[in-house]
Structures are given as C-alpha cells and as structure tokens.
Amino acid sequence: MKKLESREDIELLVNSFYDKVTKDETIGFFFNDVAKVNWANHLPKMYSFWESILFGQMTYKGNPMAVHFPINEMEAMEVKHFDRWIELWKKTIDENFVGENADMAIYKAENIAKLMAYKMEMARKL
Ligand code: HEM
C-alpha cells in the first residue's frame, strides 16, 4: 500500500471516492439529481481542495461551506448523510493509502463534515 504524497495520488483518491458516491443509495442523489454536478468542473476543484489541505499548496480558491447551502435548501443535508460521506471517504482511503497524509485526510474531513453538518442544521432553523 502506498503513501498519499502527490497530485496524482489525490486524483486517484478523489476519482475513486466520487465513483462510490455517485452509486451510493444514501447520498448519491445529492450529486446526481439535486445538484446535477458537472464533473469536469467539480473534480479538478476537489483535487485542488485536497492538495491545499494536505500539501499546503494553495491551489484551491473557493468557499467550501458556501456551495453547500443552496443544496441544503433543496434537500436537507442531515447528519446521516455526512456520516455516510465520511464512511465512503474512509473506505476509499483505506483501500488505497497508508501513512500520515492518509490519516490527516480522514481527520480533516471528519472535522469539516462535523462543522458543515452543524451549519446546515442551523441554516434550516433560520
Ligand atoms: C452529505 C455530504 C455532502 C454532500 C451531499 C456534498 C455535495 C456537494 C455538491 C453537490 C457540491 C457541488 C458540486 C458542483 O455542482 O459544483 C459540492 C462541492 C464541494 N464539496 Fe461537498 N458535499 C458533502 C460534504 C462535503 C464535505 C464533508 C467536504 C469537505 C471535507 C466537502 C467539500 C466540497 C468542496 C471543496 C466542494 C467544491 C466547492 C467549490 O465549488 O469551490 N463536501 N459538495
């Protein structure tokens, strides 16, 4: 098993992850039906996002929280959805990578997911 250390590794991770996500019964519909994601746009953003987080190369310029509010307005993004997101993320990492960056990718995603779940819940109460 290899370490997560290059842009190519991130591309493999992100591609394999969204491959699972789009086929998933619990969260696939957000991407396929609600947001109708343009993958040619979305995937490179996600490569840059993770490259920025893991390697400190600030190639991602965006607001990751903001894009989720309109989706949450169309279909509530609930804790069970974030739990599933994290489960698939962990599974994809465990299937492909080991080491510090792999652990960090899980740790960071868990924190962001927790914060995002909270913000989405708060937004629904406004
Ligand atoms: C149930 C959980 C989640 C769902 C359903 C979801 C769904 C989506 C969708 C539909 C998009 C927009 C794609 C597009 O049309 O361009 C998106 C973008 C994005 N998501 Fe999520 N997401 C979830 C959780 C997360 C988590 C936990 C993270 C971070 C660890 C994350 C990071 C991002 C980023 C960085 C973008 C790109 C933002 C940009 O356009 O700059 N998402 N997400």
XYZ file of N, CA and C and ligand atoms in Angstrom:
421
model
N 0.853 -1.208 0.000
C 0.000 0.000 0.000
C 0.881 1.248 0.000
N 0.433 2.280 -0.699
C 1.323 3.435 -0.842
C 0.902 4.646 -0.019
N 1.839 5.573 0.096
C 1.552 6.819 0.813
C 0.821 7.799 -0.096
N 0.116 8.730 0.539
C -0.625 9.752 -0.203
C 0.292 10.966 -0.312
N 0.972 11.109 -1.459
C 2.016 12.141 -1.466
C 2.104 12.993 -2.730
N 1.269 12.732 -3.711
C 1.375 13.551 -4.921
C -0.008 13.958 -5.427
N 0.005 14.877 -6.358
C -1.249 15.299 -7.011
C -1.926 14.085 -7.668
N -1.125 13.205 -8.262
C -1.673 12.009 -8.914
C -2.390 11.121 -7.886
N -1.805 11.019 -6.691
C -2.440 10.223 -5.633
C -3.793 10.824 -5.260
N -3.826 12.154 -5.150
C -5.073 12.831 -4.798
C -6.117 12.611 -5.891
N -5.683 12.667 -7.137
C -6.626 12.460 -8.242
C -7.240 11.065 -8.159
N -6.397 10.081 -7.869
C -6.891 8.709 -7.731
C -7.879 8.595 -6.572
N -7.514 9.204 -5.456
C -8.374 9.172 -4.273
C -9.737 9.817 -4.557
N -9.693 11.025 -5.102
C -10.926 11.778 -5.352
C -11.792 11.065 -6.408
N -11.168 10.574 -7.472
C -11.941 9.870 -8.507
C -12.602 8.615 -7.940
N -11.848 7.841 -7.161
C -12.418 6.598 -6.606
C -13.524 6.912 -5.603
N -13.341 7.999 -4.856
C -14.350 8.398 -3.878
C -15.671 8.753 -4.575
N -15.609 9.637 -5.579
C -16.859 10.060 -6.226
C -17.485 8.950 -7.053
N -16.670 7.983 -7.447
C -17.197 6.805 -8.106
C -18.145 6.071 -7.143
N -17.729 5.956 -5.899
C -18.570 5.322 -4.873
C -19.776 6.207 -4.559
N -19.497 7.516 -4.404
C -20.553 8.464 -4.009
C -21.723 8.443 -5.000
N -21.417 8.496 -6.284
C -22.499 8.605 -7.277
C -23.358 7.339 -7.309
N -22.780 6.211 -6.875
C -23.549 4.958 -6.882
C -24.227 4.698 -5.539
N -24.039 5.609 -4.590
C -24.485 5.346 -3.222
C -25.966 5.673 -3.011
N -26.651 4.762 -2.348
C -28.089 4.938 -2.118
C -28.424 6.090 -1.186
N -27.533 6.370 -0.211
C -27.837 7.394 0.796
C -27.509 8.806 0.338
N -26.405 8.990 -0.363
C -26.018 10.365 -0.737
C -25.863 10.610 -2.245
N -25.936 9.555 -3.043
C -25.747 9.719 -4.488
C -26.685 10.739 -5.113
N -27.927 10.773 -4.641
C -28.940 11.649 -5.258
C -28.594 13.135 -5.145
N -27.851 13.525 -4.109
C -27.453 14.941 -3.983
C -26.641 15.366 -5.211
N -25.763 14.487 -5.626
C -24.853 14.803 -6.727
C -25.523 14.578 -8.085
N -26.266 13.465 -8.195
C -26.855 13.092 -9.486
C -28.125 13.878 -9.807
N -28.964 14.069 -8.795
C -30.300 14.626 -9.056
C -30.498 16.048 -8.529
N -29.959 16.339 -7.347
C -30.196 17.656 -6.743
C -29.268 18.698 -7.390
N -27.962 18.494 -7.261
C -27.023 19.489 -7.800
C -26.699 19.244 -9.279
N -26.973 18.044 -9.753
C -26.631 17.654 -11.134
C -25.210 18.128 -11.477
N -24.282 17.551 -10.750
C -22.892 18.003 -10.788
C -22.260 17.878 -12.173
N -21.579 18.931 -12.543
C -20.746 18.922 -13.745
C -19.364 18.420 -13.309
N -19.106 17.150 -13.584
C -17.902 16.505 -13.029
C -16.611 17.089 -13.575
N -16.658 17.553 -14.817
C -15.449 18.143 -15.411
C -15.034 19.397 -14.644
N -16.013 20.069 -14.022
C -15.702 21.238 -13.186
C -15.384 20.835 -11.761
N -16.203 19.932 -11.226
C -16.123 19.609 -9.804
C -14.838 18.856 -9.446
N -14.452 17.872 -10.234
C -13.301 17.049 -9.845
C -12.004 17.856 -9.713
N -11.649 18.704 -10.683
C -10.415 19.499 -10.510
C -10.450 20.397 -9.274
N -11.654 20.894 -8.916
C -11.750 21.704 -7.688
C -11.418 20.859 -6.475
N -11.909 19.632 -6.482
C -11.655 18.749 -5.341
C -10.185 18.334 -5.270
N -9.526 18.158 -6.426
C -8.083 17.851 -6.397
C -7.351 19.010 -5.714
N -7.708 20.236 -6.124
C -7.029 21.416 -5.565
C -7.340 21.600 -4.088
N -8.591 21.339 -3.735
C -9.012 21.464 -2.332
C -8.139 20.569 -1.446
N -8.012 19.314 -1.852
C -7.238 18.369 -1.011
C -5.739 18.623 -1.093
N -5.292 19.088 -2.234
C -3.877 19.447 -2.386
C -3.542 20.600 -1.439
N -4.476 21.556 -1.319
C -4.267 22.699 -0.424
C -4.246 22.238 1.030
N -5.167 21.374 1.371
C -5.248 20.904 2.759
C -4.045 20.041 3.140
N -3.683 19.120 2.265
C -2.657 18.139 2.652
C -1.239 18.606 2.385
N -1.037 19.323 1.291
C 0.333 19.703 0.929
C 0.596 21.191 1.096
N -0.433 21.942 1.549
C -0.246 23.373 1.767
C -0.005 24.166 0.490
N -0.339 23.561 -0.654
C -0.205 24.295 -1.919
C -1.547 24.951 -2.168
N -1.573 26.271 -2.051
C -2.875 26.929 -2.041
C -3.463 27.068 -3.451
N -3.730 25.947 -4.067
C -4.280 25.957 -5.423
C -5.804 26.079 -5.402
N -6.433 25.767 -4.267
C -7.894 25.895 -4.171
C -8.259 27.295 -3.695
N -9.087 27.959 -4.502
C -9.583 29.259 -4.077
C -11.091 29.195 -4.140
N -11.695 29.040 -3.008
C -13.149 28.939 -3.026
C -13.655 28.962 -1.609
N -14.934 28.778 -1.487
C -15.560 28.769 -0.175
C -16.348 27.464 -0.051
N -15.724 26.455 0.510
C -16.343 25.130 0.520
C -17.666 25.077 1.281
N -17.815 25.904 2.314
C -19.092 25.882 3.041
C -20.204 26.447 2.161
N -19.922 27.595 1.549
C -20.960 28.349 0.839
C -21.690 27.520 -0.224
N -20.960 26.691 -0.950
C -21.614 25.959 -2.042
C -22.645 24.952 -1.538
N -22.556 24.586 -0.266
C -23.473 23.570 0.245
C -24.821 24.128 0.721
N -24.880 25.434 1.005
C -26.154 25.999 1.490
C -27.300 25.873 0.478
N -27.066 26.229 -0.793
C -28.172 26.081 -1.757
C -28.620 24.629 -1.935
N -27.687 23.701 -1.801
C -28.043 22.276 -1.910
C -28.917 21.885 -0.723
N -28.492 22.347 0.447
C -29.224 22.095 1.694
C -30.640 22.678 1.645
N -30.795 23.748 0.886
C -32.133 24.345 0.746
C -33.039 23.490 -0.131
N -32.436 22.831 -1.100
C -33.241 21.978 -1.987
C -33.575 20.649 -1.318
N -32.572 20.064 -0.656
C -32.746 18.795 0.075
C -31.914 18.888 1.343
N -32.557 18.669 2.487
C -31.842 18.783 3.759
C -30.624 17.861 3.813
N -29.464 18.447 4.092
C -28.246 17.649 4.292
C -28.149 17.357 5.795
N -28.411 16.112 6.151
C -28.518 15.733 7.560
C -27.306 14.933 8.028
N -27.261 14.743 9.360
C -26.123 14.032 9.950
C -25.924 12.659 9.301
N -27.018 11.964 9.012
C -26.883 10.627 8.412
C -26.182 10.705 7.037
N -26.378 11.805 6.322
C -25.714 11.967 5.022
C -24.218 12.220 5.215
N -23.881 13.053 6.204
C -22.468 13.326 6.473
C -21.764 12.072 6.994
N -22.472 11.286 7.807
C -21.882 10.033 8.300
C -21.530 9.111 7.134
N -22.430 9.061 6.181
C -22.191 8.193 5.023
C -21.044 8.742 4.170
N -21.024 10.072 3.985
C -19.931 10.724 3.231
C -18.588 10.301 3.840
N -18.497 10.440 5.163
C -17.254 10.108 5.871
C -16.919 8.618 5.753
N -17.951 7.772 5.856
C -17.727 6.327 5.745
C -17.097 5.983 4.387
N -17.634 6.582 3.322
C -17.113 6.313 1.981
C -15.710 6.896 1.797
N -15.478 8.064 2.385
C -14.157 8.706 2.302
C -13.098 7.819 2.983
N -13.432 7.351 4.192
C -12.504 6.483 4.941
C -12.231 5.197 4.185
N -13.300 4.610 3.650
C -13.168 3.349 2.927
C -12.247 3.533 1.725
N -12.431 4.640 1.002
C -11.611 4.874 -0.189
C -10.147 5.068 0.199
N -9.912 5.767 1.282
C -8.532 5.975 1.723
C -7.926 4.644 2.176
N -8.665 3.910 2.987
C -8.141 2.636 3.492
C -7.857 1.635 2.378
N -8.615 1.708 1.312
C -8.398 0.779 0.191
C -7.154 1.121 -0.609
N -6.705 2.379 -0.509
C -5.632 2.816 -1.406
C -4.364 3.337 -0.745
N -4.479 3.870 0.476
C -3.331 4.593 1.045
C -3.068 4.285 2.515
N -1.815 4.524 2.901
C -1.428 4.447 4.318
C -0.584 5.686 4.639
N -0.343 5.883 5.922
C 0.606 6.924 6.327
C -0.043 8.180 6.865
N 0.832 9.132 7.166
C 0.416 10.359 7.852
C -0.600 11.176 7.065
N -0.342 11.382 5.770
C -1.270 12.186 4.968
C -2.628 11.498 4.825
N -2.594 10.175 4.753
C -3.848 9.419 4.659
C -4.652 9.630 5.948
N -3.956 9.553 7.084
C -4.636 9.785 8.372
C -5.150 11.221 8.458
N -4.329 12.153 7.983
C -4.692 13.577 8.022
C -5.919 13.837 7.153
N -5.988 13.188 6.005
C -7.128 13.374 5.090
C -8.428 12.927 5.773
N -8.334 11.888 6.583
C -9.520 11.409 7.314
C -9.863 12.392 8.436
N -8.850 12.763 9.177
C -9.041 13.675 10.314
C -9.647 15.011 9.878
N -9.080 15.598 8.827
C -9.576 16.904 8.338
C -11.004 16.776 7.818
N -11.263 15.721 7.074
C -12.609 15.535 6.518
C -13.638 15.388 7.641
N -13.264 14.660 8.683
C -14.196 14.482 9.806
C -14.534 15.820 10.454
N -13.523 16.643 10.631
C -13.765 17.955 11.245
C -14.617 18.856 10.362
N -14.297 18.888 9.080
C -15.071 19.735 8.169
C -16.515 19.228 8.099
N -16.669 17.909 8.038
C -18.020 17.326 7.941
C -18.851 17.676 9.184
N -18.228 17.625 10.341
C -18.942 17.960 11.586
C -19.415 19.405 11.568
N -18.487 20.289 11.189
C -18.801 21.711 11.126
C -19.896 21.975 10.082
N -19.754 21.322 8.941
C -20.716 21.534 7.859
C -22.106 21.030 8.273
N -22.148 19.869 8.912
C -23.427 19.302 9.353
C -24.117 20.283 10.302
N -23.325 20.861 11.196
C -23.847 21.829 12.163
C -24.389 23.068 11.453
N -23.587 23.592 10.510
C -24.014 24.810 9.797
C -25.268 24.569 8.968
N -25.377 23.393 8.367
C -26.559 23.090 7.554
C -27.802 22.987 8.447
N -27.610 22.377 9.605
C -28.734 22.248 10.530
C -29.198 23.623 11.015
N -28.220 24.479 11.354
C -28.554 25.839 11.801
C -29.282 26.603 10.702
N -28.808 26.471 9.470
C -29.401 27.206 8.347
C -30.864 26.800 8.149
N -31.180 25.546 8.437
C -32.566 25.086 8.274
C -33.486 25.645 9.343
N -32.900 26.122 10.433
C -33.717 26.661 11.518
C -33.998 28.153 11.359
N -33.309 28.785 10.408
C -33.458 30.237 10.250
C -34.828 30.592 9.676
C -23.506 14.757 2.643
C -22.401 15.429 2.469
C -22.062 16.235 1.242
C -22.765 16.417 0.079
C -24.119 15.833 -0.312
C -21.980 17.302 -0.756
C -22.357 17.732 -2.015
C -21.666 18.611 -2.800
C -22.105 19.116 -4.062
C -23.393 18.695 -4.758
C -21.182 20.018 -4.495
C -21.293 20.942 -5.700
C -20.736 20.403 -6.922
C -20.977 21.368 -8.062
O -22.108 21.437 -8.537
O -20.024 22.036 -8.457
C -20.117 20.037 -3.515
C -18.972 20.798 -3.610
C -17.917 20.729 -2.742
N -17.866 19.965 -1.594
Fe -19.353 18.848 -0.844
N -20.822 17.641 -0.114
C -20.818 16.999 1.104
C -19.828 17.039 2.052
C -18.606 17.642 1.884
C -17.518 17.569 2.826
C -17.546 16.806 4.148
C -16.487 18.285 2.280
C -15.109 18.536 2.815
C -14.437 17.675 3.565
C -16.944 18.805 1.000
C -16.198 19.600 0.167
C -16.648 20.173 -1.000
C -15.870 21.126 -1.792
C -14.461 21.627 -1.501
C -16.662 21.463 -2.889
C -16.285 22.416 -4.042
C -16.627 23.822 -3.654
C -16.332 24.803 -4.754
O -17.065 24.782 -5.769
O -15.386 25.566 -4.606
N -18.234 18.404 0.803
N -20.444 19.197 -2.491
